[in-house]
Amino acid sequence: MYETGILVALALWLYSTVSMFIRKNSMMEKNLNRIGKQISITGLGVSDMKYPKPTVGKIFAKQTLIAALGLPFVLLSWLYVLVTGGMIVHAFIKDLGAPQSVKEWRWKLKNLDMSFDELIKEIVKQEGLDESEYPRVRQEWIEYIDSQKVN
């Protein structure tokens, strides 16, 4: 039973590790970067972009370290399976309750190579603002990104 738990935990660890590397090179990450955001290293949310942008080597090293730190927990067998499986189920269930407009927005982020202006138009639409608000919102995002670069 313990050995089966380790095999399942190892498969989940491998899935999580590969997902983490794929997520960091995804279209969603590229779109979020255009508006000063990034997928968090854990993949559980979105965080502010760090400036100056880290090099590819630094990102790879950080992801490898996180993956390596998770590997010893595989020895906890079924506990690791419960925690990791619970996180996957939680993310799935959380997504079920999202409004259709949010699901469409996420789909666009994940699948379309959007320009900065297209992203801002979508943000205006998601916030339920009138299209006349576009220039103001665009300027706010530009100022936000510039402030992130200064800090």
PDB file of C-alpha atoms in Angstrom:
ATOM      1  CA  MET A   1       0.000   0.000   0.000  1.00  0.00           C
ATOM      2  CA  TYR A   2       2.841   2.399   0.901  1.00  0.00           C
ATOM      3  CA  GLU A   3       4.651   1.656  -2.369  1.00  0.00           C
ATOM      4  CA  THR A   4       1.487   2.373  -4.346  1.00  0.00           C
ATOM      5  CA  GLY A   5       1.177   5.683  -2.512  1.00  0.00           C
ATOM      6  CA  ILE A   6       4.744   6.570  -3.424  1.00  0.00           C
ATOM      7  CA  LEU A   7       4.108   5.753  -7.104  1.00  0.00           C
ATOM      8  CA  VAL A   8       0.946   7.873  -7.158  1.00  0.00           C
ATOM      9  CA  ALA A   9       2.715  10.686  -5.258  1.00  0.00           C
ATOM     10  CA  LEU A  10       5.656  10.519  -7.668  1.00  0.00           C
ATOM     11  CA  ALA A  11       3.282  10.742 -10.644  1.00  0.00           C
ATOM     12  CA  LEU A  12       1.566  13.783  -9.087  1.00  0.00           C
ATOM     13  CA  TRP A  13       4.942  15.384  -8.316  1.00  0.00           C
ATOM     14  CA  LEU A  14       6.032  14.847 -11.914  1.00  0.00           C
ATOM     15  CA  TYR A  15       2.730  16.302 -13.180  1.00  0.00           C
ATOM     16  CA  SER A  16       3.098  19.338 -10.893  1.00  0.00           C
ATOM     17  CA  THR A  17       6.711  19.904 -11.907  1.00  0.00           C
ATOM     18  CA  VAL A  18       6.024  19.684 -15.637  1.00  0.00           C
ATOM     19  CA  SER A  19       2.956  21.923 -15.221  1.00  0.00           C
ATOM     20  CA  MET A  20       5.039  24.529 -13.408  1.00  0.00           C
ATOM     21  CA  PHE A  21       7.581  24.698 -16.245  1.00  0.00           C
ATOM     22  CA  ILE A  22       4.874  24.774 -18.932  1.00  0.00           C
ATOM     23  CA  ARG A  23       2.893  27.454 -17.089  1.00  0.00           C
ATOM     24  CA  LYS A  24       5.926  29.767 -16.942  1.00  0.00           C
ATOM     25  CA  ASN A  25       6.271  29.560 -20.748  1.00  0.00           C
ATOM     26  CA  SER A  26       2.568  29.740 -21.545  1.00  0.00           C
ATOM     27  CA  MET A  27       0.607  32.260 -23.572  1.00  0.00           C
ATOM     28  CA  MET A  28      -1.190  33.283 -20.385  1.00  0.00           C
ATOM     29  CA  GLU A  29       2.133  34.212 -18.768  1.00  0.00           C
ATOM     30  CA  LYS A  30       3.122  36.265 -21.808  1.00  0.00           C
ATOM     31  CA  ASN A  31      -0.224  38.094 -21.840  1.00  0.00           C
ATOM     32  CA  LEU A  32      -0.060  38.785 -18.101  1.00  0.00           C
ATOM     33  CA  ASN A  33       3.511  40.083 -18.461  1.00  0.00           C
ATOM     34  CA  ARG A  34       2.237  42.733 -20.869  1.00  0.00           C
ATOM     35  CA  ILE A  35       0.104  44.223 -18.088  1.00  0.00           C
ATOM     36  CA  GLY A  36       2.714  43.898 -15.330  1.00  0.00           C
ATOM     37  CA  LYS A  37       1.441  40.644 -13.835  1.00  0.00           C
ATOM     38  CA  GLN A  38       2.710  37.072 -13.719  1.00  0.00           C
ATOM     39  CA  ILE A  39       1.508  33.646 -12.672  1.00  0.00           C
ATOM     40  CA  SER A  40       2.750  32.976  -9.152  1.00  0.00           C
ATOM     41  CA  ILE A  41       5.489  30.383  -8.847  1.00  0.00           C
ATOM     42  CA  THR A  42       3.048  27.989  -7.181  1.00  0.00           C
ATOM     43  CA  GLY A  43       0.514  28.489  -9.969  1.00  0.00           C
ATOM     44  CA  LEU A  44      -2.223  29.247  -7.458  1.00  0.00           C
ATOM     45  CA  GLY A  45      -2.744  32.841  -8.468  1.00  0.00           C
ATOM     46  CA  VAL A  46      -1.488  35.945 -10.177  1.00  0.00           C
ATOM     47  CA  SER A  47       1.109  38.253  -8.667  1.00  0.00           C
ATOM     48  CA  ASP A  48       2.816  41.506  -9.562  1.00  0.00           C
ATOM     49  CA  MET A  49       5.668  41.354 -12.021  1.00  0.00           C
ATOM     50  CA  LYS A  50       9.152  41.736 -10.567  1.00  0.00           C
ATOM     51  CA  TYR A  51      11.379  44.306 -12.243  1.00  0.00           C
ATOM     52  CA  PRO A  52      13.909  44.051 -13.641  1.00  0.00           C
ATOM     53  CA  LYS A  53      12.675  40.830 -15.166  1.00  0.00           C
ATOM     54  CA  PRO A  54      14.712  37.850 -13.982  1.00  0.00           C
ATOM     55  CA  THR A  55      16.777  36.005 -16.546  1.00  0.00           C
ATOM     56  CA  VAL A  56      15.608  32.682 -17.950  1.00  0.00           C
ATOM     57  CA  GLY A  57      18.383  30.942 -16.028  1.00  0.00           C
ATOM     58  CA  LYS A  58      17.265  32.474 -12.746  1.00  0.00           C
ATOM     59  CA  ILE A  59      13.647  31.477 -13.361  1.00  0.00           C
ATOM     60  CA  PHE A  60      14.696  27.931 -14.293  1.00  0.00           C
ATOM     61  CA  ALA A  61      16.887  27.663 -11.178  1.00  0.00           C
ATOM     62  CA  LYS A  62      14.050  28.851  -8.933  1.00  0.00           C
ATOM     63  CA  GLN A  63      11.577  26.399 -10.458  1.00  0.00           C
ATOM     64  CA  THR A  64      14.086  23.556 -10.200  1.00  0.00           C
ATOM     65  CA  LEU A  65      14.692  24.377  -6.529  1.00  0.00           C
ATOM     66  CA  ILE A  66      10.957  24.387  -5.807  1.00  0.00           C
ATOM     67  CA  ALA A  67      10.532  21.059  -7.614  1.00  0.00           C
ATOM     68  CA  ALA A  68      13.498  19.572  -5.739  1.00  0.00           C
ATOM     69  CA  LEU A  69      12.112  20.745  -2.391  1.00  0.00           C
ATOM     70  CA  GLY A  70       8.833  18.973  -3.147  1.00  0.00           C
ATOM     71  CA  LEU A  71      10.455  15.657  -4.014  1.00  0.00           C
ATOM     72  CA  PRO A  72      11.221  14.524  -0.421  1.00  0.00           C
ATOM     73  CA  PHE A  73       7.545  15.001   0.450  1.00  0.00           C
ATOM     74  CA  VAL A  74       6.737  12.205  -1.995  1.00  0.00           C
ATOM     75  CA  LEU A  75       7.999   9.871   0.748  1.00  0.00           C
ATOM     76  CA  LEU A  76       4.976  10.920   2.804  1.00  0.00           C
ATOM     77  CA  SER A  77       3.072   8.843   0.267  1.00  0.00           C
ATOM     78  CA  TRP A  78      -0.684   9.201   0.619  1.00  0.00           C
ATOM     79  CA  LEU A  79      -0.448  12.461   2.573  1.00  0.00           C
ATOM     80  CA  TYR A  80       1.275  14.053  -0.426  1.00  0.00           C
ATOM     81  CA  VAL A  81      -1.398  12.593  -2.709  1.00  0.00           C
ATOM     82  CA  LEU A  82      -4.190  14.029  -0.540  1.00  0.00           C
ATOM     83  CA  VAL A  83      -2.648  17.515  -0.355  1.00  0.00           C
ATOM     84  CA  THR A  84      -1.735  17.733  -4.053  1.00  0.00           C
ATOM     85  CA  GLY A  85      -4.969  16.111  -5.190  1.00  0.00           C
ATOM     86  CA  GLY A  86      -6.896  18.467  -2.909  1.00  0.00           C
ATOM     87  CA  MET A  87      -5.191  21.477  -4.497  1.00  0.00           C
ATOM     88  CA  ILE A  88      -6.075  20.228  -7.990  1.00  0.00           C
ATOM     89  CA  VAL A  89      -9.704  19.559  -7.021  1.00  0.00           C
ATOM     90  CA  HIS A  90      -9.936  22.941  -5.268  1.00  0.00           C
ATOM     91  CA  ALA A  91      -8.728  24.758  -8.399  1.00  0.00           C
ATOM     92  CA  PHE A  92     -11.237  22.817 -10.528  1.00  0.00           C
ATOM     93  CA  ILE A  93     -14.187  23.482  -8.207  1.00  0.00           C
ATOM     94  CA  LYS A  94     -13.253  27.148  -7.818  1.00  0.00           C
ATOM     95  CA  ASP A  95     -13.356  27.487 -11.603  1.00  0.00           C
ATOM     96  CA  LEU A  96     -16.837  25.934 -11.842  1.00  0.00           C
ATOM     97  CA  GLY A  97     -18.441  28.849 -10.008  1.00  0.00           C
ATOM     98  CA  ALA A  98     -16.873  31.534 -12.175  1.00  0.00           C
ATOM     99  CA  PRO A  99     -19.201  33.568 -14.409  1.00  0.00           C
ATOM    100  CA  GLN A 100     -19.114  32.811 -18.129  1.00  0.00           C
ATOM    101  CA  SER A 101     -17.490  36.181 -18.900  1.00  0.00           C
ATOM    102  CA  VAL A 102     -14.585  35.342 -16.568  1.00  0.00           C
ATOM    103  CA  LYS A 103     -14.178  31.922 -18.186  1.00  0.00           C
ATOM    104  CA  GLU A 104     -14.068  33.570 -21.615  1.00  0.00           C
ATOM    105  CA  TRP A 105     -11.477  36.093 -20.342  1.00  0.00           C
ATOM    106  CA  ARG A 106      -9.303  33.260 -19.005  1.00  0.00           C
ATOM    107  CA  TRP A 107      -9.664  31.383 -22.285  1.00  0.00           C
ATOM    108  CA  LYS A 108      -8.506  34.447 -24.220  1.00  0.00           C
ATOM    109  CA  LEU A 109      -5.550  34.909 -21.859  1.00  0.00           C
ATOM    110  CA  LYS A 110      -4.540  31.268 -22.289  1.00  0.00           C
ATOM    111  CA  ASN A 111      -5.064  30.932 -26.031  1.00  0.00           C
ATOM    112  CA  LEU A 112      -4.772  34.285 -27.816  1.00  0.00           C
ATOM    113  CA  ASP A 113      -1.649  36.373 -28.278  1.00  0.00           C
ATOM    114  CA  MET A 114      -3.170  39.681 -27.179  1.00  0.00           C
ATOM    115  CA  SER A 115      -1.634  43.137 -27.450  1.00  0.00           C
ATOM    116  CA  PHE A 116      -1.530  45.540 -24.506  1.00  0.00           C
ATOM    117  CA  ASP A 117      -4.487  47.487 -25.940  1.00  0.00           C
ATOM    118  CA  GLU A 118      -6.552  44.323 -26.436  1.00  0.00           C
ATOM    119  CA  LEU A 119      -5.838  43.308 -22.837  1.00  0.00           C
ATOM    120  CA  ILE A 120      -6.936  46.718 -21.546  1.00  0.00           C
ATOM    121  CA  LYS A 121     -10.153  46.533 -23.620  1.00  0.00           C
ATOM    122  CA  GLU A 122     -10.887  43.164 -22.042  1.00  0.00           C
ATOM    123  CA  ILE A 123     -10.199  44.561 -18.562  1.00  0.00           C
ATOM    124  CA  VAL A 124     -12.618  47.434 -19.240  1.00  0.00           C
ATOM    125  CA  LYS A 125     -15.209  44.886 -20.368  1.00  0.00           C
ATOM    126  CA  GLN A 126     -14.626  42.656 -17.303  1.00  0.00           C
ATOM    127  CA  GLU A 127     -14.992  45.588 -14.939  1.00  0.00           C
ATOM    128  CA  GLY A 128     -18.322  46.473 -16.567  1.00  0.00           C
ATOM    129  CA  LEU A 129     -17.150  49.919 -17.583  1.00  0.00           C
ATOM    130  CA  ASP A 130     -18.263  51.902 -20.611  1.00  0.00           C
ATOM    131  CA  GLU A 131     -15.936  51.868 -23.620  1.00  0.00           C
ATOM    132  CA  SER A 132     -15.435  55.606 -23.129  1.00  0.00           C
ATOM    133  CA  GLU A 133     -13.477  54.716 -19.965  1.00  0.00           C
ATOM    134  CA  TYR A 134     -10.830  52.928 -22.052  1.00  0.00           C
ATOM    135  CA  PRO A 135      -8.327  55.861 -22.245  1.00  0.00           C
ATOM    136  CA  ARG A 136      -8.484  56.425 -18.472  1.00  0.00           C
ATOM    137  CA  VAL A 137      -8.076  52.741 -17.630  1.00  0.00           C
ATOM    138  CA  ARG A 138      -5.250  52.408 -20.156  1.00  0.00           C
ATOM    139  CA  GLN A 139      -3.420  55.340 -18.579  1.00  0.00           C
ATOM    140  CA  GLU A 140      -3.916  53.880 -15.089  1.00  0.00           C
ATOM    141  CA  TRP A 141      -2.370  50.584 -16.196  1.00  0.00           C
ATOM    142  CA  ILE A 142       0.563  52.343 -17.831  1.00  0.00           C
ATOM    143  CA  GLU A 143       1.173  54.286 -14.610  1.00  0.00           C
ATOM    144  CA  TYR A 144       0.828  51.081 -12.580  1.00  0.00           C
ATOM    145  CA  ILE A 145       3.403  49.267 -14.718  1.00  0.00           C
ATOM    146  CA  ASP A 146       5.780  52.237 -14.578  1.00  0.00           C
ATOM    147  CA  SER A 147       5.457  52.383 -10.777  1.00  0.00           C
ATOM    148  CA  GLN A 148       6.271  48.667 -10.578  1.00  0.00           C
ATOM    149  CA  LYS A 149       9.433  49.226 -12.625  1.00  0.00           C
ATOM    150  CA  VAL A 150      10.560  52.018 -10.286  1.00  0.00           C
ATOM    151  CA  ASN A 151      10.010  49.984  -7.127  1.00  0.00           C
TER     152      ASN A 151
END
